Amino acid sequence: AQSVTQPDIHITVSEGASLELRCNYSYGATPYLFWYVQSPGQGLQLLLKYFSGDTLVQGIKGFEAEFKRSQSSFNLRKPSVHWSDAAEYFCAVGPYSSASKIIFGSGTRLSIRP
Amino acid sequence: DSGVTQTPKHLITATGQRVTLRCSPRSGDLSVYWYQQSLDQGLQFLIQYYNGEERAKGNILERFSAQQFPDLHSELNLSSLELGDSALYFCASSVESGGITDTQYFGPGTRLTVL
């Protein structure tokens, strides 16, 4: 079955500390991978996406993610978090053929400790 | 601001009622997607329209329907509402017909509460 697992429901990090949010996927075909962020009262915003090529992907707001096929993982990282990064983060996977078939993970809520 | 607008922001109604949620896509976008986000089911794709035609269907109940009008705005109609329909409903839009490279831009959502 196709699925996306975000094992951490809630993470708290101190401002200025590094961040890694975990994402594991199970997908039969070539996966196309995404990270979205949802700030309170807002819709989802695309942070970055991986289709092919370099397995380290750079996104907006200083985020990056690394695709590891052998581990079926696509973890999101940021070297130094800011208070404005507090939000819900969603990992997603989909097929090449259709954006409507994207499967979203359950999300990780990030809190920032001052 | 993604450029996608949704109205209303909040909606409170009773079981058995019918409501209509409205979405205006970004200027120039031809596709509109509807999603439901609930605590127990997470974010689920409901339906996609492209230039007025239904393009893809997901986990949309028969009590729910949608359409996209000639000016490209879309409406999601929810009828015979049940308590379990309480959720955040998102609309997203994209430029093209929805290949994986077609970035979706999400609206702020409509929070529906069914009492």
XYZ file of N, CA, C and O in Angstrom, chain B residues 51-90:
160
model
N -10.468 23.623 -16.231
C -11.135 24.418 -17.257
C -12.610 24.036 -17.422
O -13.115 23.906 -18.529
N -13.267 23.839 -16.287
C -14.695 23.579 -16.294
C -15.112 22.126 -16.312
O -16.287 21.817 -16.116
N -14.142 21.236 -16.522
C -14.479 19.809 -16.608
C -13.895 19.050 -15.416
O -12.787 19.351 -14.971
N -14.617 18.058 -14.950
C -14.084 17.206 -13.889
C -12.884 16.448 -14.425
O -12.960 15.802 -15.472
N -11.774 16.498 -13.665
C -10.528 15.904 -14.137
C -10.142 14.657 -13.341
O -9.623 13.705 -13.888
N -10.369 14.726 -12.046
C -9.999 13.598 -11.196
C -10.898 13.586 -9.971
O -11.353 14.631 -9.516
N -11.132 12.380 -9.486
C -12.007 12.221 -8.330
C -11.271 11.423 -7.269
O -10.635 10.408 -7.571
N -11.383 11.868 -6.036
C -10.762 11.144 -4.936
C -11.817 10.598 -4.015
O -12.830 10.063 -4.434
N -11.595 10.760 -2.737
C -12.502 10.198 -1.723
C -13.684 11.113 -1.458
O -13.940 11.501 -0.321
N -14.422 11.445 -2.477
C -15.549 12.362 -2.309
C -16.838 11.568 -2.134
O -17.127 10.651 -2.898
N -17.585 11.932 -1.093
C -18.840 11.255 -0.806
C -19.892 11.625 -1.857
O -19.837 12.684 -2.463
N -20.878 10.764 -2.008
C -21.954 11.053 -2.965
C -22.779 12.257 -2.542
O -23.384 12.921 -3.385
N -22.771 12.565 -1.252
C -23.507 13.734 -0.744
C -22.797 15.039 -1.113
O -23.354 16.116 -0.929
N -21.587 14.928 -1.590
C -20.802 16.111 -1.948
C -20.736 16.230 -3.467
O -20.626 15.219 -4.180
N -20.752 17.447 -3.950
C -20.578 17.666 -5.388
C -19.843 18.980 -5.588
O -19.773 19.813 -4.681
N -19.293 19.144 -6.761
C -18.559 20.375 -7.058
C -18.778 20.757 -8.508
O -19.242 19.947 -9.320
N -18.467 21.971 -8.814
C -18.472 22.419 -10.197
C -17.508 23.580 -10.350
O -17.160 24.248 -9.375
N -17.083 23.782 -11.591
C -16.238 24.920 -11.911
C -16.951 25.715 -12.998
O -17.367 25.168 -14.012
N -17.049 26.992 -12.780
C -17.833 27.855 -13.650
C -16.961 28.452 -14.764
O -15.735 28.367 -14.707
N -17.594 29.054 -15.774
C -16.814 29.636 -16.886
C -15.768 30.648 -16.452
O -14.735 30.789 -17.103
N -16.011 31.362 -15.349
C -14.986 32.310 -14.891
C -13.916 31.606 -14.045
O -13.059 32.254 -13.466
N -13.994 30.306 -13.957
C -13.035 29.398 -13.311
C -13.165 29.307 -11.795
O -12.459 28.495 -11.186
N -14.060 30.078 -11.190
C -14.254 29.856 -9.766
C -14.981 28.523 -9.578
O -15.614 27.999 -10.510
N -14.873 27.984 -8.392
C -15.444 26.666 -8.141
C -16.273 26.698 -6.864
O -16.030 27.507 -5.964
N -17.235 25.830 -6.808
C -18.052 25.665 -5.612
C -18.105 24.195 -5.223
O -18.210 23.320 -6.097
N -18.031 23.962 -3.924
C -18.163 22.621 -3.368
C -19.458 22.601 -2.565
O -19.626 23.407 -1.645
N -20.355 21.734 -2.951
C -21.644 21.621 -2.294
C -21.664 20.394 -1.395
O -21.362 19.285 -1.850
N -22.017 20.610 -0.149
C -22.079 19.522 0.826
C -23.518 19.434 1.317
O -24.062 20.420 1.828
N -24.147 18.279 1.176
C -25.547 18.154 1.562
C -25.739 17.051 2.591
O -24.833 16.238 2.828
N -26.924 17.046 3.188
C -27.265 16.058 4.234
C -26.119 15.942 5.221
O -25.634 14.850 5.523
N -25.700 17.073 5.732
C -24.473 17.124 6.533
C -24.582 16.276 7.796
O -25.640 16.193 8.444
N -23.447 15.643 8.120
C -23.326 14.825 9.314
C -22.240 15.420 10.200
O -21.406 16.205 9.742
N -22.250 15.009 11.465
C -21.246 15.520 12.404
C -19.833 15.282 11.878
O -18.943 16.124 12.026
N -19.648 14.144 11.252
C -18.326 13.765 10.753
C -17.835 14.585 9.582
O -16.685 14.455 9.164
N -18.691 15.429 9.043
C -18.267 16.293 7.932
C -17.558 17.542 8.440
O -17.019 18.318 7.638
N -17.576 17.746 9.744
C -16.863 18.887 10.319
C -15.385 18.751 9.993
O -14.755 17.730 10.294
N -14.837 19.764 9.362
C -13.447 19.688 8.894
C -13.059 21.038 8.324
O -13.874 21.958 8.220
N -11.788 21.100 7.934
C -11.281 22.252 7.189
C -11.273 21.848 5.718
O -10.731 20.789 5.365
N -11.884 22.647 4.893
C -11.940 22.345 3.462
C -11.058 23.337 2.719
O -11.256 24.550 2.794
N -10.083 22.780 2.012
C -9.150 23.604 1.263
C -9.435 23.513 -0.226
O -9.792 22.468 -0.753
